[in-house]
Amino acid sequence: MALGSLGFALLRGRLRGSAPPSGTLRGAAGRGPAGRRECVLPRHEATVISGTEMAKQIQKEVQQGVEAWLALGHERPHLSIVLVGDNPASHTYVRNKIRAASAVGICSELILKPKEVSQEELLDITDQLNMDPKVSGILVQLPLPDHVEERTICNGIAPEKDVDGFHVVNVGRLCLDQRSFIPATAGAVWEIIRRTGIDTFGKNVVVVGRSKHVGLPIAMLLHTDGDHERPGGDATVTIAHRCTPRAQLKTQTQLADIIVVAAGVPKLITPDMVKEGAAVIDVGINCICDPMTAKTKLVGDVDFEAVRKKASFITPVPGGVGPVTVAMLLRNTLLAAQKVIY
Amino acid sequence: MALGSLGFALLRGRLRGSAPPSGTLRGAAGRGPAGRRECVLPRHEATVISGTEMAKQIQKEVQQGVEAWLALGHERPHLSIVLVGDNPASHTYVRNKIRAASAVGICSELILKPKEVSQEELLDITDQLNMDPKVSGILVQLPLPDHVEERTICNGIAPEKDVDGFHVVNVGRLCLDQRSFIPATAGAVWEIIRRTGIDTFGKNVVVVGRSKHVGLPIAMLLHTDGDHERPGGDATVTIAHRCTPRAQLKTQTQLADIIVVAAGVPKLITPDMVKEGAAVIDVGINCICDPMTAKTKLVGDVDFEAVRKKASFITPVPGGVGPVTVAMLLRNTLLAAQKVIY
């Protein structure tokens, strides 16, 4: 796939590399945005994909979609968020979602419940939201307290309002290549790959992590048929996880044209594991203490500074997959309002 | 995992090999059933896993389960099969299923419809079967005529009677590692691996084929968490398919401890693609014309005679995965009657 003009605007850092440290040729010659094949290129750092810029672009598209929808006389899309307890990270995520929704013209409401809330009461809430015609999308922020079964709550949301894509029917439809709500993080990885112009057809992809909300749907999107109702990436996909021996993981990632990491392990992916010119998408969000400053900071699962010297494309943390994930949630909410999927 | 005593009874051909052709050591030393580690073993052919024998064992277990169920005063499990049109292969499959059901004490009925049957009429039939308390399991033999949407019919069967495991909710539950009806072919591959004592934890597995009824559920079973509600194999799984370049497929299969092939391409897997001592499970069923006899015969996707010299375990075609698949359908029907899953 050629890199579209859209991709250009969203890339920063391209070709800003230094002189080749070892004088070797760059393996990814010909992968450049213009598609030209050049025999000798100086080694340079990976293009850092700005998730922040891409998210702005997607949000702009969603905003235009909302305006067009309103212009047709429809009601404004409405997102209802249920937030349980006082987990600070959850509160931050929800705040970001509400702010982003507001920015694109999506109305939102926050339903706060104490951590002692019963499963029954949560199901009553989702029931009411399911029946409320003004509510387009419903999101119950995870994790939930231990006494509540997350699966039961996810399945309590009507599939047609399930903008997180966690309902069993949306999971099944995703796996069957049918139209469905795609979990926002997986949708973000897909969108980053597509908009950056990274080819997936017949490529080797390693997805590190098998979580049901992230690793699994990413693997589904990337390996499935590009001609189906919900097109897939037609890539050869390897699913690795915590039972994968370290040496085996390295063997697999060294073969990969694209590495997607969603393991929650800082510096899991080091440069020796990465093929020259591979694309590296970092879904990890880890809060660590910086030994230099003694302050906490966010890092991904990739040894970013080292790997960027070898990869063709790389996403940073923060500012990579995260912002795009929020944008994809807004897009799902618009799709729910438009009843495009159900 | 050690090879249980059950496994012994089901293996034929073990250690019946000839003298080592090249004097090399066997790579799979220590993989033997007793778990002993021996430094020098003569090279010998793979153990041919008899699906026919394994199916007999599973059917015996199902039969005992049916008898125990009846002894508790319950009604006899009942399987309703809907068969549309006159596809000879479908008729053969259905006949085998009815015969096998009868042999284990499962009552069955066959509903035959001409190929002109409407989708509406088929849905009426599944509706009636869904509501009929005497019906434990429902199976609509695929493929269906072009004017009928298979997905609509599969979703028309109540999930709790969907012994084929094709309903979207069963697909979703399988992918979420919840109890579900596992499609019989995938269940057969799982059972063959488990009963033969082939270890999957942290092993490299390549699944060739991404069909929704075979490749996908096999990949799901093998890569997922062994500690979940529906335990998985904890293997690193690579999903390859028709978009996988030939050279890439070979690289992947050469790394694999287990190769599962469900591609429908005769002799797709040749010995140069197989690691010494790998287990090879052949799900392919291809009808070819034998150039020696000019008669048609069934073959799998593996160059059986050549690969058996290199693999540790191999399933034949016919007599491998096929018979076990029928046995797994009967087990699903018993589970449906017992309401173990829903």
XYZ file of C-alpha atoms in Angstrom:
684
model
C 0.000 0.000 0.000
C 1.384 3.372 -0.937
C 1.545 6.031 1.698
C -1.326 8.404 1.079
C -1.058 12.122 1.383
C -2.851 11.850 4.697
C -0.001 9.785 6.097
C 2.530 12.458 5.249
C 0.901 15.061 7.424
C 0.930 12.739 10.390
C 4.555 11.737 10.326
C 7.247 13.552 12.127
C 10.901 12.804 12.529
C 11.200 11.182 9.120
C 14.695 11.387 7.653
C 15.927 13.379 10.571
C 18.485 10.717 11.404
C 22.174 11.115 11.871
C 25.013 9.726 9.779
C 25.108 5.933 9.617
C 26.962 4.661 12.677
C 28.330 1.623 10.925
C 28.095 2.630 7.292
C 25.648 -0.173 6.579
C 22.882 0.217 4.081
C 19.357 0.654 5.270
C 17.359 -2.525 4.895
C 14.126 -0.744 4.221
C 15.232 1.098 1.091
C 12.214 1.547 -1.095
C 9.835 1.611 1.863
C 9.834 5.399 1.854
C 6.623 7.313 1.453
C 7.180 8.157 -2.172
C 7.694 4.473 -2.957
C 10.936 5.127 -4.845
C 13.505 2.353 -4.796
C 16.917 3.673 -3.953
C 19.969 1.469 -3.776
C 21.943 3.384 -1.202
C 20.420 5.306 1.629
C 22.156 6.478 4.738
C 20.945 4.668 7.819
C 18.557 6.881 9.682
C 16.204 6.646 12.550
C 12.679 5.364 12.262
C 9.829 7.652 11.429
C 8.141 8.357 14.729
C 4.414 8.084 14.147
C 2.660 10.841 16.023
C -0.463 9.352 17.528
C -1.339 12.779 18.813
C -1.430 14.219 15.291
C -3.237 11.205 13.884
C -5.830 11.397 16.665
C -6.429 15.066 15.799
C -7.036 14.073 12.205
C -9.458 11.268 13.128
C -11.265 13.520 15.592
C -11.615 16.138 12.889
C -13.195 13.506 10.642
C -15.528 12.419 13.444
C -16.476 16.035 14.097
C -17.330 16.482 10.421
C -19.324 13.243 10.584
C -21.261 14.507 13.607
C -22.025 17.818 11.887
C -23.212 16.073 8.744
C -25.376 13.784 10.886
C -26.957 16.728 12.686
C -27.491 18.541 9.394
C -29.662 15.612 8.307
C -31.925 16.337 11.260
C -30.716 13.531 13.537
C -30.106 13.864 17.246
C -26.630 14.531 18.562
C -24.650 11.329 19.316
C -24.628 10.615 23.030
C -22.082 8.581 24.995
C -22.941 7.315 28.486
C -19.976 6.369 30.636
C -20.311 4.359 33.834
C -17.387 4.760 36.220
C -17.144 2.689 39.400
C -14.877 3.428 42.359
C -11.954 5.774 42.656
C -9.125 4.261 40.625
C -7.136 7.380 39.635
C -6.081 5.957 36.240
C -9.711 5.139 35.381
C -10.775 8.652 36.344
C -8.070 10.126 34.127
C -9.056 7.915 31.163
C -12.718 8.820 31.558
C -11.932 12.532 31.846
C -9.964 12.346 28.600
C -12.806 10.559 26.842
C -15.405 13.105 27.989
C -13.196 16.008 26.954
C -12.490 14.482 23.548
C -16.179 13.687 23.015
C -17.094 17.274 23.782
C -14.464 18.541 21.336
C -16.016 16.636 18.415
C -19.596 17.487 19.314
C -20.557 14.214 20.980
C -22.692 14.682 24.051
C -21.636 12.589 27.029
C -22.837 11.812 30.528
C -20.886 10.316 33.415
C -22.587 7.966 35.844
C -20.410 7.644 38.948
C -20.913 4.785 41.376
C -19.052 3.902 44.573
C -16.878 0.774 44.505
C -19.451 -1.019 46.695
C -22.063 -0.887 43.927
C -23.702 -4.251 43.309
C -23.592 -6.118 40.032
C -27.375 -6.013 40.014
C -27.428 -2.235 40.213
C -24.890 -1.946 37.394
C -27.026 -4.225 35.233
C -30.065 -2.067 36.046
C -28.102 0.958 34.860
C -27.036 -0.660 31.607
C -30.610 -1.898 31.083
C -31.924 1.633 31.379
C -29.242 2.998 29.062
C -29.965 0.211 26.577
C -33.599 1.264 26.437
C -32.986 5.003 26.370
C -33.319 6.160 22.742
C -31.188 9.256 23.332
C -28.155 7.096 24.312
C -26.070 6.077 21.262
C -23.148 4.422 23.021
C -22.492 2.933 26.458
C -19.116 2.379 28.064
C -18.460 0.836 31.457
C -14.913 1.754 32.394
C -12.844 -1.288 33.360
C -11.508 -2.636 35.666
C -14.497 -3.205 37.926
C -14.325 -4.216 41.618
C -13.700 -7.913 42.277
C -17.283 -8.655 43.367
C -18.565 -7.665 39.910
C -18.164 -10.019 36.951
C -16.796 -7.889 34.141
C -17.985 -10.364 31.513
C -21.572 -10.179 32.799
C -21.493 -6.382 32.689
C -19.942 -6.326 29.194
C -22.685 -8.667 28.002
C -25.297 -6.501 29.721
C -24.719 -3.679 27.258
C -26.791 -3.942 24.083
C -24.435 -4.981 21.239
C -25.621 -2.041 19.122
C -24.565 0.428 21.840
C -21.398 -1.430 22.871
C -18.850 1.127 21.670
C -16.035 -0.676 23.518
C -16.701 -3.821 21.449
C -16.463 -6.125 24.468
C -19.916 -7.778 24.224
C -19.630 -11.460 23.303
C -21.592 -10.870 20.099
C -19.229 -8.099 19.017
C -16.265 -10.365 19.817
C -17.831 -13.173 17.804
C -18.647 -10.908 14.870
C -15.128 -9.481 14.863
C -13.703 -13.004 14.747
C -16.115 -13.909 11.929
C -14.970 -10.858 9.896
C -18.404 -9.269 10.169
C -19.058 -5.621 10.839
C -18.804 -5.044 14.596
C -17.632 -2.515 17.117
C -13.875 -2.974 17.133
C -12.264 -2.444 20.547
C -10.736 1.018 20.415
C -7.121 0.024 21.058
C -7.180 -2.621 18.347
C -8.888 -0.157 16.039
C -6.154 2.365 16.823
C -3.373 -0.072 15.899
C -5.180 -0.899 12.673
C -5.684 2.767 11.850
C -2.050 3.635 12.596
C -0.845 0.869 10.297
C -3.276 1.806 7.529
C -2.809 5.565 7.662
C 0.948 5.263 7.817
C 0.858 3.111 4.700
C 2.510 0.085 6.275
C 1.790 -2.907 4.078
C 0.351 -5.992 5.801
C -0.570 -8.310 2.906
C 1.487 -11.488 3.229
C 3.742 -9.834 5.796
C 5.019 -11.404 8.976
C 3.402 -9.847 12.037
C 4.083 -10.681 15.666
C 1.502 -9.625 18.229
C 2.958 -9.829 21.726
C 0.122 -10.175 24.217
C -3.101 -12.176 24.034
C -5.484 -10.061 26.111
C -9.097 -10.194 25.005
C -9.401 -6.412 24.658
C -6.121 -5.715 22.886
C -3.888 -8.560 21.653
C -6.680 -10.839 20.457
C -8.613 -8.291 18.371
C -5.360 -6.944 16.890
C -4.367 -10.465 15.821
C -7.852 -10.946 14.377
C -7.787 -7.744 12.351
C -4.328 -8.371 10.961
C -4.554 -12.039 9.919
C -8.013 -12.084 8.372
C -9.166 -11.784 4.779
C -8.933 -8.358 3.133
C -11.995 -9.133 1.021
C -14.422 -9.928 3.813
C -17.298 -7.797 5.132
C -14.906 -6.353 7.718
C -11.614 -6.375 5.828
C -8.549 -7.827 7.517
C -4.843 -7.344 6.902
C -4.058 -10.685 5.192
C -0.863 -10.922 7.263
C 0.721 -14.055 8.695
C 0.251 -13.429 12.403
C 2.097 -14.960 15.325
C 0.503 -14.550 18.744
C 3.143 -14.538 21.488
C 2.517 -14.096 25.197
C 3.933 -14.689 28.656
C 4.326 -18.430 28.045
C 6.476 -17.770 24.978
C 10.109 -18.447 25.897
C 12.307 -15.387 25.543
C 14.525 -16.984 22.874
C 11.490 -18.054 20.868
C 10.032 -14.558 21.071
C 13.284 -13.153 19.716
C 13.327 -15.626 16.844
C 9.794 -14.621 15.934
C 10.230 -10.863 16.266
C 13.437 -11.012 14.210
C 11.336 -12.413 11.357
C 8.610 -9.805 11.734
C 7.865 -6.993 9.324
C 5.537 -5.559 11.951
C 5.747 -5.986 15.721
C 2.780 -5.005 17.847
C 3.525 -5.145 21.571
C 0.817 -5.123 24.208
C 2.469 -6.980 27.049
C 2.851 -4.429 29.830
C 6.571 -5.134 30.244
C 8.946 -2.143 29.927
C 11.802 -2.647 27.464
C 10.499 -6.073 26.450
C 11.436 -5.328 22.848
C 15.113 -4.506 22.432
C 16.916 -3.672 19.171
C 18.491 -7.118 18.825
C 14.941 -8.494 18.504
C 13.969 -6.206 15.642
C 14.608 -6.724 11.937
C 16.148 -3.734 10.167
C 13.275 -1.720 8.714
C 10.466 -3.333 10.706
C 7.507 -1.296 11.941
C 7.069 -1.319 15.711
C 3.738 -0.417 17.300
C 3.935 -0.034 21.057
C 0.651 -0.500 22.902
C 2.229 -0.810 26.353
C 1.567 1.793 29.039
C 3.821 1.318 32.052
C 4.339 3.749 34.875
C 7.963 3.524 36.037
C 10.263 5.508 38.272
C 12.909 7.286 36.220
C 16.264 6.527 37.914
C 17.690 9.830 36.642
C 14.994 12.128 37.986
C 13.369 9.864 40.623
C 10.036 10.873 39.107
C 7.430 8.512 37.683
C 6.993 8.498 33.941
C 5.066 6.594 31.297
C 6.914 4.186 29.043
C 5.801 1.528 26.589
C 6.994 -2.047 26.089
C 9.710 -1.070 23.606
C 13.224 0.201 24.292
C 12.257 3.234 22.250
C 15.539 5.101 21.878
C 17.459 1.982 20.864
C 14.798 0.416 18.637
C 14.082 3.643 16.731
C 17.592 3.359 15.269
C 16.633 0.103 13.589
C 12.912 0.279 12.797
C 11.312 1.989 9.805
C 8.340 3.215 11.806
C 7.795 3.373 15.541
C 5.099 4.713 17.851
C 6.162 6.562 21.003
C 4.707 6.235 24.496
C 3.092 8.534 25.433
C 1.724 10.125 22.279
C 1.386 7.005 20.152
C -1.425 4.459 20.313
C -3.072 6.094 23.357
C -4.511 9.243 21.756
C -5.647 7.315 18.680
C -7.514 4.900 20.975
C -9.619 7.770 22.338
C -10.328 8.958 18.791
C -11.457 5.455 17.781
C -13.895 5.366 20.696
C -15.445 8.580 19.417
C -15.690 7.113 15.949
C -17.409 4.033 17.380
C -19.892 6.329 19.134
C -20.687 8.093 15.869
C -21.112 4.721 14.135
C -23.467 3.634 16.933
C -25.563 6.801 16.501
C -25.676 6.266 12.752
C -26.635 2.607 13.263
C -24.111 1.642 10.612
C -23.123 -1.632 12.250
C -26.459 -2.829 13.651
C 2.919 -33.410 29.451
C 3.633 -37.117 29.916
C 1.936 -39.581 27.681
C -0.847 -41.188 29.662
C -1.674 -44.859 29.493
C -4.643 -43.967 27.330
C -2.323 -42.581 24.705
C -0.426 -45.841 24.470
C -3.456 -47.798 23.418
C -4.162 -45.376 20.627
C -0.801 -45.305 18.968
C 0.250 -47.607 16.236
C 3.407 -47.783 14.264
C 5.599 -46.459 17.071
C 9.211 -47.605 16.825
C 8.482 -49.669 13.803
C 11.050 -47.749 11.828
C 14.041 -49.041 9.973
C 17.738 -48.453 10.642
C 18.856 -44.844 10.449
C 19.542 -43.970 6.829
C 22.195 -41.454 7.610
C 23.293 -42.460 11.074
C 22.203 -39.132 12.509
C 20.730 -38.880 15.939
C 17.041 -38.364 16.321
C 16.227 -34.816 17.303
C 13.291 -35.799 19.426
C 15.202 -37.968 21.901
C 13.484 -37.748 25.242
C 10.090 -37.192 23.605
C 9.255 -40.862 23.945
C 6.210 -41.991 25.818
C 8.041 -43.021 28.968
C 9.746 -39.655 29.187
C 13.210 -41.225 29.441
C 16.055 -39.195 27.984
C 18.233 -41.288 25.763
C 21.292 -39.928 24.031
C 21.294 -42.168 21.023
C 18.207 -43.462 19.327
C 18.001 -44.884 15.882
C 16.097 -42.654 13.515
C 12.666 -44.067 12.981
C 9.438 -43.079 11.442
C 6.857 -40.983 13.201
C 4.214 -42.536 15.361
C 1.102 -42.627 13.233
C -1.766 -41.500 15.421
C -4.796 -43.630 14.717
C -7.785 -41.337 14.688
C -9.950 -44.366 14.150
C -8.794 -45.937 17.415
C -8.989 -42.648 19.283
C -12.511 -42.061 17.993
C -13.535 -45.508 19.255
C -12.199 -44.617 22.689
C -14.013 -41.255 22.757
C -17.220 -42.849 21.508
C -16.928 -45.449 24.251
C -16.646 -42.642 26.794
C -19.663 -40.866 25.261
C -21.632 -44.102 25.335
C -20.827 -44.529 29.020
C -21.843 -40.920 29.572
C -25.172 -41.502 27.822
C -25.848 -44.599 29.896
C -25.043 -42.786 33.125
C -27.304 -39.937 32.039
C -30.188 -42.294 31.319
C -29.608 -44.093 34.597
C -30.281 -40.801 36.359
C -33.726 -40.783 34.777
C -33.028 -38.254 32.042
C -34.241 -38.522 28.479
C -32.015 -39.934 25.787
C -29.866 -37.257 24.040
C -31.354 -36.371 20.681
C -29.545 -34.916 17.668
C -31.535 -33.296 14.854
C -29.722 -32.977 11.560
C -30.947 -30.772 8.727
C -29.594 -31.742 5.318
C -30.297 -29.629 2.249
C -29.856 -30.736 -1.347
C -28.048 -33.713 -2.767
C -24.335 -33.044 -2.311
C -22.927 -36.605 -2.118
C -20.170 -35.662 0.346
C -22.707 -34.034 2.673
C -24.907 -37.124 2.497
C -21.934 -39.321 3.371
C -20.942 -37.124 6.314
C -24.485 -37.081 7.637
C -24.843 -40.857 7.269
C -21.635 -41.327 9.274
C -22.860 -39.005 11.990
C -26.227 -40.772 12.280
C -24.572 -44.174 12.396
C -22.065 -43.056 15.021
C -24.813 -41.416 17.100
C -26.811 -44.609 17.056
C -23.761 -46.622 18.139
C -23.325 -44.563 21.314
C -27.021 -44.476 22.175
C -27.802 -40.973 20.909
C -31.146 -40.735 19.151
C -31.063 -38.815 15.891
C -33.465 -37.568 13.259
C -32.710 -36.435 9.720
C -34.678 -33.590 8.173
C -34.125 -33.658 4.415
C -34.941 -30.633 2.298
C -34.558 -30.044 -1.450
C -31.898 -27.572 -2.548
C -34.629 -25.067 -3.451
C -35.684 -24.700 0.194
C -36.002 -21.069 1.256
C -33.986 -19.479 4.023
C -37.259 -18.655 5.735
C -38.316 -22.299 5.816
C -34.937 -23.329 7.202
C -35.259 -20.729 9.938
C -38.757 -22.026 10.715
C -37.287 -25.498 11.071
C -34.500 -24.364 13.399
C -37.042 -22.327 15.394
C -39.166 -25.422 15.922
C -36.163 -27.520 16.865
C -34.974 -24.787 19.244
C -38.305 -24.926 21.065
C -38.652 -28.712 21.076
C -37.609 -29.934 24.532
C -36.795 -33.423 23.244
C -34.099 -32.024 20.897
C -30.702 -31.718 22.617
C -28.574 -30.734 19.641
C -29.168 -29.260 16.188
C -26.861 -29.457 13.216
C -27.424 -27.949 9.795
C -25.015 -29.652 7.420
C -22.925 -27.152 5.463
C -22.486 -26.056 2.731
C -25.930 -24.644 2.011
C -27.197 -23.497 -1.416
C -26.038 -20.038 -2.503
C -29.401 -18.377 -1.930
C -29.232 -19.213 1.780
C -26.990 -17.187 4.093
C -25.079 -19.735 6.130
C -24.318 -17.191 8.848
C -28.031 -16.433 9.307
C -28.823 -20.124 9.614
C -25.952 -20.754 12.034
C -27.200 -17.885 14.193
C -30.745 -19.248 13.946
C -29.831 -22.268 16.051
C -30.154 -21.692 19.791
C -26.589 -21.407 21.219
C -27.363 -24.075 23.812
C -28.282 -26.578 21.068
C -25.569 -25.497 18.626
C -23.456 -28.667 18.712
C -21.415 -27.494 15.704
C -20.313 -24.401 17.659
C -20.897 -22.061 14.713
C -23.352 -19.632 16.373
C -21.799 -16.189 16.853
C -22.191 -16.463 20.617
C -20.340 -19.778 20.688
C -17.599 -18.256 18.515
C -17.368 -15.275 20.859
C -17.305 -17.454 23.965
C -14.619 -19.684 22.478
C -12.484 -16.632 21.735
C -13.079 -15.332 25.273
C -11.922 -18.684 26.763
C -15.383 -19.358 28.145
C -17.152 -22.691 28.057
C -18.740 -23.101 24.635
C -19.486 -25.687 22.019
C -16.158 -26.158 20.280
C -16.415 -26.871 16.545
C -15.895 -30.606 16.201
C -12.831 -30.486 13.940
C -11.012 -28.060 16.231
C -12.050 -30.162 19.206
C -10.659 -33.220 17.418
C -7.269 -31.593 16.849
C -7.166 -30.532 20.487
C -8.118 -34.012 21.673
C -5.556 -35.698 19.430
C -2.810 -33.442 20.770
C -3.884 -33.915 24.385
C -4.452 -37.670 24.286
C -1.212 -38.283 22.430
C 0.620 -36.340 25.117
C 2.073 -33.736 22.784
C 3.181 -30.791 24.897
C 1.906 -27.365 23.825
C 2.972 -25.059 26.682
C 5.381 -22.466 25.298
C 5.765 -24.460 22.087
C 5.798 -23.062 18.596
C 2.667 -24.006 16.669
C 1.834 -23.161 13.077
C -1.795 -23.403 12.014
C -2.060 -23.353 8.233
C -5.539 -22.176 7.268
C -7.742 -19.461 8.765
C -11.229 -20.811 8.103
C -13.809 -19.863 10.698
C -14.838 -23.479 11.368
C -11.377 -25.048 11.524
C -8.224 -22.914 11.455
C -9.532 -20.090 13.627
C -10.882 -22.210 16.504
C -7.754 -24.389 16.450
C -5.552 -21.290 16.744
C -7.790 -20.063 19.571
C -7.606 -23.303 21.527
C -3.861 -23.612 21.191
C -2.687 -20.079 22.003
C -4.956 -19.270 24.933
C -4.403 -19.489 28.666
C -4.299 -22.954 30.234
C -5.810 -21.597 33.452
C -8.960 -20.058 31.997
C -12.541 -21.360 32.214
C -11.982 -23.184 28.930
C -8.293 -24.075 29.152
C -6.055 -23.320 26.194
C -2.722 -24.723 25.103
C -0.464 -21.781 26.072
C 1.416 -22.204 22.777
C 2.890 -19.478 20.604
C 0.668 -19.748 17.558
C 1.318 -18.555 14.032
C -1.695 -18.353 11.712
C -0.654 -18.852 8.083
C -2.955 -18.899 5.080
C -3.172 -18.468 1.334
C -1.634 -14.982 1.493
C 1.423 -16.338 3.285
C 4.297 -16.500 0.802
C 5.621 -20.008 0.306
C 9.105 -19.170 1.610
C 7.653 -17.515 4.698
C 5.467 -20.540 5.365
C 8.520 -22.766 5.191
C 10.453 -20.548 7.603
C 7.572 -20.718 10.044
C 6.897 -24.443 9.769
C 10.604 -25.200 10.170
C 10.421 -23.497 13.568
C 7.271 -25.331 14.605
C 7.029 -28.009 17.251
C 3.497 -28.686 16.042
C 2.100 -28.107 12.562
C -1.655 -28.203 12.054
C -2.646 -28.040 8.400
C -6.161 -27.247 7.265
C -5.561 -25.681 3.883
C -7.111 -28.082 1.383
C -3.934 -28.299 -0.696
C -2.484 -31.785 -1.304
C 1.214 -32.141 -0.399
C 1.376 -28.561 0.857
C 3.614 -29.723 3.696
C 6.775 -31.431 2.476
C 9.588 -32.867 4.611
C 11.939 -29.916 4.027
C 9.357 -27.754 5.811
C 9.249 -29.908 8.943
C 11.580 -29.761 11.916
C 12.971 -33.125 12.987
C 10.678 -34.464 15.685
C 7.756 -32.107 15.080
C 4.165 -33.288 15.426
C 2.103 -32.951 12.260
C -1.698 -32.913 12.397
C -3.302 -33.120 8.981
C -6.848 -31.762 8.774
C -6.968 -31.653 4.983
C -9.375 -33.832 3.049
C -8.674 -33.766 -0.675
C -10.068 -36.096 -3.277
C -7.443 -36.725 -5.942
C -6.961 -39.079 -8.825
C -4.211 -41.585 -8.064
C -1.905 -41.624 -11.125
C -0.932 -45.238 -10.396
C -4.411 -46.717 -10.247
C -6.420 -43.971 -12.018
C -8.854 -44.191 -9.113
C -9.868 -41.326 -6.853
C -8.544 -41.400 -3.333
C -8.551 -39.232 -0.231
C -5.360 -37.484 0.811
C -4.571 -34.779 3.316
C -2.448 -31.630 3.008
C 0.759 -33.382 4.052
C 3.166 -35.416 1.945
C 2.512 -38.239 4.362
C 5.051 -40.863 3.335
C 7.902 -38.370 3.210
C 7.007 -36.333 6.285
C 6.470 -39.383 8.499
C 10.213 -40.054 8.213
C 10.930 -36.766 9.954
C 8.050 -36.081 12.318
C 7.602 -37.520 15.806
C 3.838 -37.862 15.432
C 1.647 -37.676 12.370
C -2.021 -38.194 11.599
C -2.985 -40.054 8.439
C -5.719 -39.187 5.948
C -8.094 -40.972 5.985
C -8.224 -42.352 9.524
C -6.806 -39.336 11.362
C -8.673 -36.199 12.328
C -11.854 -37.212 10.451
C -13.144 -39.996 12.710
C -12.260 -38.038 15.848
C -14.321 -35.125 14.496
C -17.433 -37.310 14.412
C -16.735 -38.479 17.960
C -16.398 -34.866 19.149
C -19.793 -34.038 17.635
C -21.325 -36.844 19.673
C -19.619 -35.545 22.776
C -21.005 -32.069 22.078
C -24.481 -33.589 21.769
C -24.135 -35.295 25.147
C -22.898 -32.006 26.668
C -25.914 -30.240 25.158
C -28.295 -32.814 26.675
C -26.580 -32.478 30.046
C -26.733 -28.667 29.781
C -23.144 -28.508 30.967
C -22.231 -25.470 28.853
C -25.436 -23.399 29.043
